[in-house]
């Protein structure tokens, strides 16, 4: 009798202690989530309007749809010059509701970042305990290169959120033995937010025995948009993919360097491959429910890395392509450390190994924190000047004036004038132009995605003004040799115009101290 009483008292004491520890863990997770949310809100407030120039391409498309012109950049030209139909759709809805498209992009970026952080914190399969999970969120929120994309106006945070949401929902469905319909829809939305979202589909498909339901829930949205693209744009793939993607040895080298630069800058990411060691260890103990998850996530990360190498990396600074992968990298890192803890811990060494693992993750995180000189694409002052140049052109030129430029974002959004995209994102002819193989070997990192151009075609369109990308200057130019060049296309253009002498140098004021150096057709020079 006494023995039964003692056993019952012991079980009750264990249950109370377990409940108390669970409550303490939940409080720690909730407090971390709250702090991360406040941090992201404050960051967004401090860095609002640091948009990338390419974000204004989305903004112009959204405005045109809301105004009844249709999903076009230039009126009457049906070209799919954007990479994210879903992001454009969200911006368009906000614009139709009379919400400023710049404000809506900032707010949605902030909310999606908060959602991604919370999904990481409360990921459904996490054997790492509250300390490593909280440290994972801290690691995410202390990386300047990650935070930058919240206010960039681009689709990056949308893709980040949807990748995590799709995998998280899929694992919950698998645990509850429910159909994979929500996860199928979320993964199809991820594909519509970024083309490489397609890589998520085979990973989830191979992880379920209920393939039919998953496929049927995934297919409708991509097929529907594909039919729309075919009927409206008369194209099988986005024009941006045609313009940007090049497969050759030079791009493979640049893509490999892009990945090496990331791992050099973010040492924490190296821990993501730590779990792979345990699959090669015959005596390794791995949680049964975690083993297939680690395998699939590792394979997915490797697939994404292969895609980055194949397309030559990215033109943008701050590791844009790695932002959606970073939550996965953190999950793999914490899982790897927990597996290490499981293999070598014992009752005596338990606490020591645990704190060694935590310290290792903390040190890797600290080494990855850099005080970056964050600025938007080409710089905040450049974006502002580009917008002011657009306003000046709208004020000084008729509505049908054709402008040619390699940067069409803020310039196009604020000028509302027809733009000839010299790099082909919104021009089907240039996007399909073959690349100069002689010049290809001389391309540098900032030429990635900007290799296609056609100077003869551009001159045949007779634009009133050519605008170099780095013409923003405090000095006035008087000769064409003083026009700054950045892309290979600009070198070829200036060389041709020097010989033809049909364009002359002009300077358009954008504020009291700075002007933008432009090239104006000779008869138009006196209008500036």
Coordinates of C-alpha atoms in Angstrom, one line a residue:
X1 CA 0.0 0.0 0.0
X2 CA 2.8 2.4 1.0
X3 CA 4.7 1.4 -2.1
X4 CA 1.8 2.2 -4.4
X5 CA 1.3 5.5 -2.7
X6 CA 4.9 6.4 -3.2
X7 CA 4.9 5.4 -6.8
X8 CA 1.7 7.5 -7.4
X9 CA 3.2 10.5 -5.7
X10 CA 6.4 10.1 -7.7
X11 CA 4.5 10.0 -11.0
X12 CA 2.5 13.1 -10.0
X13 CA 5.7 14.9 -9.1
X14 CA 7.2 14.0 -12.5
X15 CA 4.1 15.1 -14.3
X16 CA 4.0 18.4 -12.5
X17 CA 7.7 19.0 -13.2
X18 CA 7.2 18.1 -16.9
X19 CA 4.2 20.5 -17.1
X20 CA 6.2 23.2 -15.4
X21 CA 9.2 22.7 -17.8
X22 CA 6.8 22.8 -20.8
X23 CA 5.3 26.0 -19.6
X24 CA 8.7 27.5 -19.1
X25 CA 9.7 26.5 -22.7
X26 CA 6.5 28.0 -24.1
X27 CA 7.1 31.2 -22.3
X28 CA 10.7 31.4 -23.6
X29 CA 9.5 30.7 -27.2
X30 CA 6.7 33.3 -26.9
X31 CA 9.0 35.9 -25.5
X32 CA 11.5 35.3 -28.3
X33 CA 8.8 35.5 -30.9
X34 CA 7.6 38.8 -29.4
X35 CA 11.1 40.3 -29.3
X36 CA 11.8 39.2 -32.9
X37 CA 8.5 40.8 -34.0
X38 CA 9.3 44.1 -32.3
X39 CA 12.8 44.0 -33.7
X40 CA 11.5 43.5 -37.3
X41 CA 8.9 46.3 -36.9
X42 CA 11.6 48.7 -35.6
X43 CA 14.0 47.7 -38.4
X44 CA 11.2 48.3 -41.0
X45 CA 10.4 51.7 -39.6
X46 CA 14.0 52.7 -39.6
X47 CA 14.8 51.4 -43.1
X48 CA 11.5 52.0 -44.9
X49 CA 11.7 53.1 -48.6
X50 CA 15.1 51.5 -49.2
X51 CA 13.6 49.9 -52.3
X52 CA 15.6 48.0 -55.0
X53 CA 15.2 49.6 -58.4
X54 CA 13.7 46.4 -59.8
X55 CA 10.8 46.7 -57.2
X56 CA 9.5 49.7 -59.2
X57 CA 9.1 47.4 -62.2
X58 CA 6.5 45.6 -60.1
X59 CA 5.0 48.9 -59.0
X60 CA 4.6 50.1 -62.6
X61 CA 2.9 46.8 -63.7
X62 CA 0.6 47.1 -60.7
X63 CA -0.4 50.7 -61.5
X64 CA -1.0 49.8 -65.2
X65 CA -3.3 46.9 -64.1
X66 CA -5.2 49.1 -61.7
X67 CA -5.6 51.8 -64.4
X68 CA -7.0 49.3 -66.9
X69 CA -4.0 49.2 -69.2
X70 CA -3.3 45.6 -68.3
X71 CA -0.3 43.7 -67.0
X72 CA 2.2 45.5 -69.2
X73 CA 5.2 47.8 -68.7
X74 CA 4.7 49.9 -71.8
X75 CA 1.2 50.4 -73.1
X76 CA 0.4 48.1 -76.0
X77 CA 3.5 45.9 -75.4
X78 CA 2.6 42.5 -73.9
X79 CA 5.8 41.4 -72.2
X80 CA 6.1 39.5 -68.9
X81 CA 8.9 41.5 -67.4
X82 CA 8.5 40.4 -63.8
X83 CA 9.6 37.2 -62.0
X84 CA 6.8 36.9 -59.4
X85 CA 3.2 36.8 -60.6
X86 CA 2.0 36.3 -57.0
X87 CA 3.8 39.3 -55.7
X88 CA 2.5 41.4 -58.5
X89 CA -1.0 40.2 -57.8
X90 CA -0.7 41.2 -54.1
X91 CA 0.6 44.6 -55.0
X92 CA -2.2 45.1 -57.6
X93 CA -4.9 44.2 -55.1
X94 CA -3.4 46.9 -52.7
X95 CA -3.3 49.4 -55.6
X96 CA -6.9 48.7 -56.6
X97 CA -7.9 49.3 -52.9
X98 CA -6.2 52.7 -53.2
X99 CA -3.3 51.8 -50.9
X100 CA 0.0 53.4 -51.9
X101 CA 1.9 50.6 -53.6
X102 CA 5.2 51.6 -51.9
X103 CA 3.6 51.4 -48.5
X104 CA 1.9 48.1 -49.2
X105 CA 5.2 46.5 -50.4
X106 CA 6.9 47.6 -47.1
X107 CA 4.1 46.4 -44.9
X108 CA 3.7 43.1 -46.6
X109 CA 7.5 42.6 -46.5
X110 CA 7.4 43.2 -42.7
X111 CA 4.4 40.9 -42.1
X112 CA 5.9 38.1 -44.2
X113 CA 9.2 38.4 -42.4
X114 CA 7.5 38.1 -39.0
X115 CA 5.5 35.1 -40.3
X116 CA 8.7 33.4 -41.4
X117 CA 10.4 34.0 -38.0
X118 CA 7.4 32.5 -36.2
X119 CA 7.2 29.5 -38.5
X120 CA 10.9 28.9 -37.8
X121 CA 10.4 29.3 -34.0
X122 CA 7.5 26.9 -33.9
X123 CA 8.5 24.5 -36.6
X124 CA 6.4 21.3 -36.2
X125 CA 9.4 18.9 -36.0
X126 CA 12.0 20.3 -33.7
X127 CA 14.0 18.1 -31.4
X128 CA 16.4 20.8 -30.5
X129 CA 14.8 22.2 -27.4
X130 CA 13.9 25.9 -26.7
X131 CA 17.4 27.2 -26.3
X132 CA 18.7 26.3 -29.8
X133 CA 15.3 27.2 -31.3
X134 CA 15.5 30.7 -29.7
X135 CA 19.1 31.0 -30.8
X136 CA 18.1 30.1 -34.3
X137 CA 15.6 33.0 -34.4
X138 CA 18.3 35.3 -33.0
X139 CA 20.7 34.2 -35.7
X140 CA 18.0 35.0 -38.3
X141 CA 17.2 38.4 -37.0
X142 CA 20.8 39.6 -36.5
X143 CA 21.9 39.1 -40.1
X144 CA 21.8 42.5 -41.9
X145 CA 21.8 40.9 -45.3
X146 CA 18.7 39.0 -44.4
X147 CA 16.9 42.0 -42.9
X148 CA 17.7 44.2 -45.9
X149 CA 15.2 42.3 -48.1
X150 CA 12.3 43.1 -45.8
X151 CA 12.1 46.7 -47.2
X152 CA 13.5 46.0 -50.7
X153 CA 10.0 46.0 -52.3
X154 CA 10.9 42.6 -53.9
X155 CA 9.2 39.3 -53.6
X156 CA 12.0 37.7 -51.5
X157 CA 10.2 37.7 -48.2
X158 CA 7.1 36.3 -49.8
X159 CA 9.1 33.4 -51.2
X160 CA 10.8 32.9 -47.9
X161 CA 7.5 32.7 -46.0
X162 CA 5.9 30.3 -48.5
X163 CA 8.8 27.8 -48.6
X164 CA 8.6 27.5 -44.8
X165 CA 4.8 27.5 -44.7
X166 CA 4.6 24.8 -47.3
X167 CA 7.1 22.4 -45.6
X168 CA 5.7 23.2 -42.1
X169 CA 2.1 22.5 -43.2
X170 CA 3.2 19.3 -45.1
X171 CA 4.8 17.9 -41.9
X172 CA 1.7 18.6 -39.8
X173 CA -0.5 16.9 -42.4
X174 CA 1.8 13.9 -42.5
X175 CA 1.8 13.7 -38.7
X176 CA -2.0 13.9 -38.6
X177 CA -2.5 11.6 -41.6
X178 CA -4.6 14.2 -43.4
X179 CA -4.6 15.0 -47.1
X180 CA -1.8 17.2 -48.4
X181 CA -4.2 19.7 -50.0
X182 CA -3.1 22.9 -48.1
X183 CA 0.6 22.1 -48.5
X184 CA 0.0 21.5 -52.2
X185 CA -1.6 24.9 -52.6
X186 CA 1.2 26.6 -50.6
X187 CA 3.9 25.0 -52.6
X188 CA 2.2 26.0 -55.9
X189 CA 2.0 29.6 -54.5
X190 CA 5.8 29.3 -53.8
X191 CA 6.3 28.5 -57.4
X192 CA 4.3 31.5 -58.5
X193 CA 6.3 33.7 -56.2
X194 CA 9.7 32.6 -57.6
X195 CA 10.5 30.3 -60.6
X196 CA 12.9 28.2 -58.4
X197 CA 9.9 27.4 -56.2
X198 CA 9.4 24.5 -58.6
X199 CA 12.3 22.7 -56.8
X200 CA 10.1 22.3 -53.8
X201 CA 7.5 20.2 -55.6
X202 CA 9.6 17.0 -56.1
X203 CA 10.9 17.1 -52.6
X204 CA 7.4 17.1 -51.1
X205 CA 6.0 14.7 -53.7
X206 CA 8.7 12.1 -52.9
X207 CA 8.0 12.5 -49.1
X208 CA 4.3 11.4 -49.2
X209 CA 2.4 8.3 -50.1
X210 CA -0.6 10.4 -50.9
X211 CA 0.8 11.7 -54.2
X212 CA -2.5 12.0 -56.0
X213 CA -4.1 14.5 -53.6
X214 CA -0.9 16.5 -53.5
X215 CA -0.5 16.7 -57.3
X216 CA -4.2 17.6 -57.8
X217 CA -3.9 20.4 -55.2
X218 CA -0.6 21.7 -56.7
X219 CA -1.5 21.7 -60.4
X220 CA -4.5 24.2 -60.8
X221 CA -2.7 27.5 -60.0
X222 CA 0.5 26.9 -62.1
X223 CA -1.5 25.5 -65.0
X224 CA -4.0 28.3 -64.9
X225 CA -1.2 30.9 -64.9
X226 CA 0.6 29.0 -67.7
X227 CA -2.5 29.2 -69.9
X228 CA -2.8 32.9 -69.1
X229 CA 0.8 33.5 -70.0
X230 CA 0.4 31.6 -73.3
X231 CA -2.7 33.4 -74.3
X232 CA -1.8 36.9 -73.1
X233 CA 2.0 37.1 -73.5
X234 CA 2.3 34.4 -76.3
X235 CA 5.3 32.9 -74.3
X236 CA 6.0 29.6 -72.6
X237 CA 8.4 31.1 -70.0
X238 CA 8.7 34.6 -68.4
X239 CA 10.6 37.1 -70.6
X240 CA 12.9 37.7 -67.6
X241 CA 14.1 34.1 -67.7
X242 CA 14.8 34.4 -71.4
X243 CA 16.7 37.6 -70.9
X244 CA 18.7 36.6 -67.8
X245 CA 19.5 32.9 -67.9
X246 CA 22.6 31.8 -69.7
X247 CA 24.2 28.4 -69.4
X248 CA 28.0 28.3 -70.0
X249 CA 31.3 27.7 -68.2
X250 CA 31.7 31.3 -67.4
X251 CA 28.4 31.4 -65.6
X252 CA 29.2 28.2 -63.7
X253 CA 32.4 29.8 -62.5
X254 CA 30.5 32.9 -61.3
X255 CA 27.8 30.9 -59.7
X256 CA 30.3 28.8 -57.8
X257 CA 32.0 32.0 -56.6
X258 CA 28.6 33.4 -55.6
X259 CA 28.1 30.4 -53.3
X260 CA 31.7 30.5 -51.9
X261 CA 31.2 34.2 -51.1
X262 CA 28.1 33.4 -49.1
X263 CA 29.7 30.7 -47.0
X264 CA 32.7 32.9 -46.5
X265 CA 30.5 35.8 -45.3
X266 CA 28.1 33.6 -43.2
X267 CA 30.1 30.8 -41.5
X268 CA 27.0 29.7 -39.7
X269 CA 25.7 28.3 -43.0
X270 CA 28.5 25.7 -42.9
X271 CA 26.8 24.0 -39.9
X272 CA 23.9 23.2 -42.2
X273 CA 25.8 20.2 -43.7
X274 CA 26.6 18.9 -40.2
X275 CA 23.7 16.4 -40.2
X276 CA 25.0 14.8 -43.3
X277 CA 27.9 13.5 -41.2
X278 CA 25.6 11.4 -39.1
X279 CA 24.1 9.6 -42.1
X280 CA 27.6 8.3 -42.8
X281 CA 28.0 7.2 -39.2
X282 CA 26.8 3.5 -38.9
X283 CA 26.1 3.7 -35.2
X284 CA 24.4 7.0 -35.4
X285 CA 21.1 7.4 -33.6
X286 CA 18.6 9.7 -35.4
X287 CA 15.1 10.4 -34.4
X288 CA 12.8 8.3 -36.7
X289 CA 10.6 11.2 -37.6
X290 CA 13.5 13.5 -38.1
X291 CA 15.6 11.3 -40.4
X292 CA 13.5 11.7 -43.6
X293 CA 13.0 15.4 -42.9
X294 CA 16.7 16.0 -42.7
X295 CA 17.3 14.0 -45.9
X296 CA 14.7 15.9 -47.9
X297 CA 15.7 19.4 -46.6
X298 CA 19.4 18.6 -47.3
X299 CA 18.6 17.5 -50.8
X300 CA 16.5 20.6 -51.4
X301 CA 19.3 22.9 -50.2
X302 CA 21.7 21.1 -52.6
X303 CA 19.2 21.4 -55.5
X304 CA 18.9 25.2 -54.8
X305 CA 22.7 25.5 -54.7
X306 CA 23.0 23.7 -58.0
X307 CA 20.4 26.1 -59.5
X308 CA 22.4 29.1 -58.2
X309 CA 25.6 27.8 -59.8
X310 CA 23.8 27.0 -63.1
X311 CA 22.5 30.6 -63.6
X312 CA 25.7 32.3 -62.5
X313 CA 24.7 33.6 -59.1
X314 CA 23.0 36.9 -58.7
X315 CA 23.6 40.6 -59.7
X316 CA 22.2 41.9 -56.4
X317 CA 24.3 42.3 -53.3
X318 CA 23.4 40.9 -49.9
X319 CA 22.9 37.2 -50.9
X320 CA 19.3 37.6 -52.2
X321 CA 19.0 34.0 -53.4
X322 CA 20.1 32.6 -50.0
X323 CA 17.5 34.5 -48.0
X324 CA 14.7 32.0 -48.5
X325 CA 17.1 29.1 -47.7
X326 CA 18.5 30.7 -44.6
X327 CA 15.7 29.4 -42.2
X328 CA 16.3 25.9 -43.6
X329 CA 20.0 26.4 -43.0
X330 CA 19.3 27.3 -39.4
X331 CA 17.1 24.3 -38.9
X332 CA 19.7 22.0 -40.4
X333 CA 22.4 23.6 -38.2
X334 CA 20.4 23.1 -35.0
X335 CA 19.4 19.6 -35.9
X336 CA 23.0 18.7 -36.5
X337 CA 24.1 20.1 -33.2
X338 CA 21.3 18.2 -31.4
X339 CA 22.4 14.9 -33.2
X340 CA 25.9 15.5 -32.0
X341 CA 24.6 16.0 -28.5
X342 CA 22.6 12.7 -28.8
X343 CA 25.6 10.7 -30.0
X344 CA 28.2 11.6 -27.4
X345 CA 26.2 12.6 -24.3
X346 CA 25.8 10.5 -21.2
X347 CA 24.4 11.2 -17.8
X348 CA 27.8 12.7 -16.7
X349 CA 28.6 14.7 -19.8
X350 CA 25.0 15.7 -20.7
X351 CA 25.2 19.3 -19.5
X352 CA 28.7 19.8 -20.9
X353 CA 27.9 18.6 -24.4
X354 CA 24.7 20.6 -24.4
X355 CA 26.5 23.8 -23.6
X356 CA 29.3 23.1 -26.0
X357 CA 26.7 22.7 -28.8
X358 CA 25.0 26.0 -27.8
X359 CA 28.4 27.8 -27.6
X360 CA 29.4 26.4 -31.1
X361 CA 26.1 27.7 -32.6
X362 CA 26.5 31.1 -30.8
X363 CA 30.1 31.6 -32.0
X364 CA 29.1 30.7 -35.6
X365 CA 26.3 33.2 -35.4
X366 CA 28.6 35.9 -34.0
X367 CA 31.1 35.3 -36.7
X368 CA 28.3 35.7 -39.3
X369 CA 27.2 39.1 -38.0
X370 CA 28.7 41.9 -40.1
X371 CA 28.1 45.6 -39.9
X372 CA 27.2 46.0 -43.6
X373 CA 26.9 49.4 -45.3
X374 CA 23.3 48.5 -46.3
X375 CA 21.9 50.5 -49.2
X376 CA 19.3 49.8 -51.8
X377 CA 20.2 48.6 -55.3
X378 CA 22.8 51.2 -56.6
X379 CA 22.2 53.3 -53.4
X380 CA 19.4 55.2 -51.8
X381 CA 20.6 58.5 -53.2
X382 CA 20.7 56.9 -56.7
X383 CA 17.1 55.6 -56.4
X384 CA 15.9 59.0 -55.3
X385 CA 17.8 60.7 -58.1
X386 CA 16.4 58.2 -60.6
X387 CA 12.9 58.9 -59.5
X388 CA 13.5 62.7 -59.7
X389 CA 14.9 62.2 -63.2
X390 CA 11.7 60.4 -64.2
X391 CA 9.6 63.3 -62.9
X392 CA 11.8 65.8 -64.8
X393 CA 11.4 63.8 -68.0
X394 CA 7.6 63.6 -67.5
X395 CA 7.5 67.4 -67.0
X396 CA 9.7 68.3 -70.0
X397 CA 8.7 65.7 -72.7
X398 CA 5.5 64.6 -74.4
X399 CA 3.8 61.4 -73.2
X400 CA 4.9 59.5 -76.3
X401 CA 8.6 60.3 -75.9
X402 CA 10.7 57.1 -76.1
X403 CA 13.5 56.8 -73.5
X404 CA 16.2 54.1 -73.6
X405 CA 18.0 52.9 -70.4
X406 CA 19.4 49.8 -68.8
X407 CA 17.6 50.7 -65.5
X408 CA 13.9 51.0 -65.9
X409 CA 12.5 50.8 -62.3
X410 CA 12.2 54.1 -60.6
X411 CA 12.9 55.9 -63.9
X412 CA 9.9 54.2 -65.5
X413 CA 7.6 54.4 -62.5
X414 CA 8.0 58.1 -62.1
X415 CA 8.3 59.2 -65.7
X416 CA 5.3 57.2 -67.0
X417 CA 7.0 57.5 -70.5
X418 CA 7.6 54.6 -72.9
X419 CA 10.9 52.9 -72.0
X420 CA 13.1 50.8 -74.1
X421 CA 14.8 48.3 -71.8
X422 CA 18.4 48.1 -73.1
X423 CA 18.9 44.8 -71.2
X424 CA 15.7 43.1 -72.4
X425 CA 13.7 42.4 -69.2
X426 CA 10.7 44.1 -70.8
X427 CA 11.7 43.7 -74.4
X428 CA 11.2 40.4 -76.2
X429 CA 13.6 41.2 -79.1
X430 CA 16.6 42.0 -76.8
X431 CA 15.7 39.1 -74.5
X432 CA 16.0 36.6 -77.3
X433 CA 19.1 38.1 -78.8
X434 CA 22.1 35.8 -78.9
X435 CA 25.0 36.7 -76.6
X436 CA 28.3 38.1 -78.0
X437 CA 30.6 35.1 -77.2
X438 CA 33.7 37.3 -77.6
X439 CA 32.4 39.7 -74.9
X440 CA 31.1 36.9 -72.7
X441 CA 34.5 36.0 -71.3
X442 CA 35.0 39.6 -70.1
X443 CA 31.8 39.8 -68.2
X444 CA 32.0 40.4 -64.5
X445 CA 29.7 39.8 -61.5
X446 CA 27.5 42.9 -62.1
X447 CA 26.9 41.7 -65.7
X448 CA 25.1 38.5 -64.5
X449 CA 21.6 38.7 -66.0
X450 CA 22.6 41.7 -68.2
X451 CA 24.5 40.0 -71.0
X452 CA 21.9 40.4 -73.8
X453 CA 21.7 43.6 -75.8
X454 CA 21.3 44.8 -79.3
X455 CA 22.7 48.3 -80.1
X456 CA 21.5 48.3 -83.7
X457 CA 18.0 47.4 -82.7
X458 CA 18.0 50.2 -80.0
X459 CA 19.2 52.8 -82.5
X460 CA 16.5 51.8 -85.0
X461 CA 13.9 52.6 -82.4
X462 CA 15.2 56.2 -82.4
X463 CA 14.8 57.0 -78.7
X464 CA 14.9 60.6 -77.8
X465 CA 17.3 60.0 -74.9
X466 CA 19.7 57.4 -73.8
X467 CA 20.3 57.3 -70.0
X468 CA 23.4 55.7 -68.6
X469 CA 22.9 53.9 -65.3
X470 CA 25.6 55.8 -63.5
X471 CA 25.0 59.2 -65.0
X472 CA 24.1 60.7 -61.6
X473 CA 26.9 63.2 -60.9
X474 CA 27.8 66.5 -59.3
X475 CA 29.7 67.6 -62.4
X476 CA 28.4 68.6 -65.8
X477 CA 29.6 66.6 -68.8
X478 CA 30.3 68.3 -72.1
X479 CA 31.6 65.4 -74.2
X480 CA 30.5 61.9 -74.9
X481 CA 33.8 60.5 -73.6
X482 CA 32.8 61.8 -70.2
X483 CA 29.7 59.6 -70.0
X484 CA 30.1 56.9 -67.3
X485 CA 29.7 53.3 -68.3
X486 CA 29.0 50.3 -66.2
X487 CA 27.6 47.4 -68.2
X488 CA 29.2 45.8 -71.3
X489 CA 26.1 47.1 -73.2
X490 CA 27.0 50.7 -72.2
X491 CA 30.6 50.3 -73.5
X492 CA 29.3 49.1 -76.8
X493 CA 26.6 51.9 -77.0
X494 CA 29.1 54.7 -76.3
X495 CA 31.5 53.3 -78.8
X496 CA 28.8 53.3 -81.5
X497 CA 27.5 56.7 -80.7
X498 CA 31.0 58.3 -80.8
X499 CA 31.2 57.1 -84.5
X500 CA 27.6 58.1 -85.5
X501 CA 27.5 61.5 -83.7
X502 CA 23.7 61.5 -83.7
X503 CA 23.5 61.9 -80.0
X504 CA 25.1 64.6 -77.9
X505 CA 25.7 65.0 -74.2
X506 CA 23.1 66.8 -72.0
X507 CA 22.7 67.3 -68.2
X508 CA 19.3 67.1 -66.5
X509 CA 19.2 68.6 -63.0
X510 CA 17.7 66.4 -60.4
X511 CA 18.4 68.7 -57.4
X512 CA 20.3 71.9 -56.8
X513 CA 23.7 70.2 -56.7
X514 CA 23.4 67.1 -58.9
X515 CA 22.5 66.3 -62.5
X516 CA 22.0 63.2 -64.6
X517 CA 24.3 62.9 -67.6
X518 CA 22.2 61.8 -70.6
X519 CA 22.6 61.4 -74.4
X520 CA 20.1 63.4 -76.4
X521 CA 19.2 63.2 -80.1
X522 CA 20.9 66.2 -81.6
X523 CA 17.7 68.1 -82.6
X524 CA 16.4 67.8 -79.1
X525 CA 19.5 69.1 -77.3
X526 CA 18.2 72.7 -77.0
X527 CA 15.1 71.6 -75.1
X528 CA 17.2 70.9 -72.0

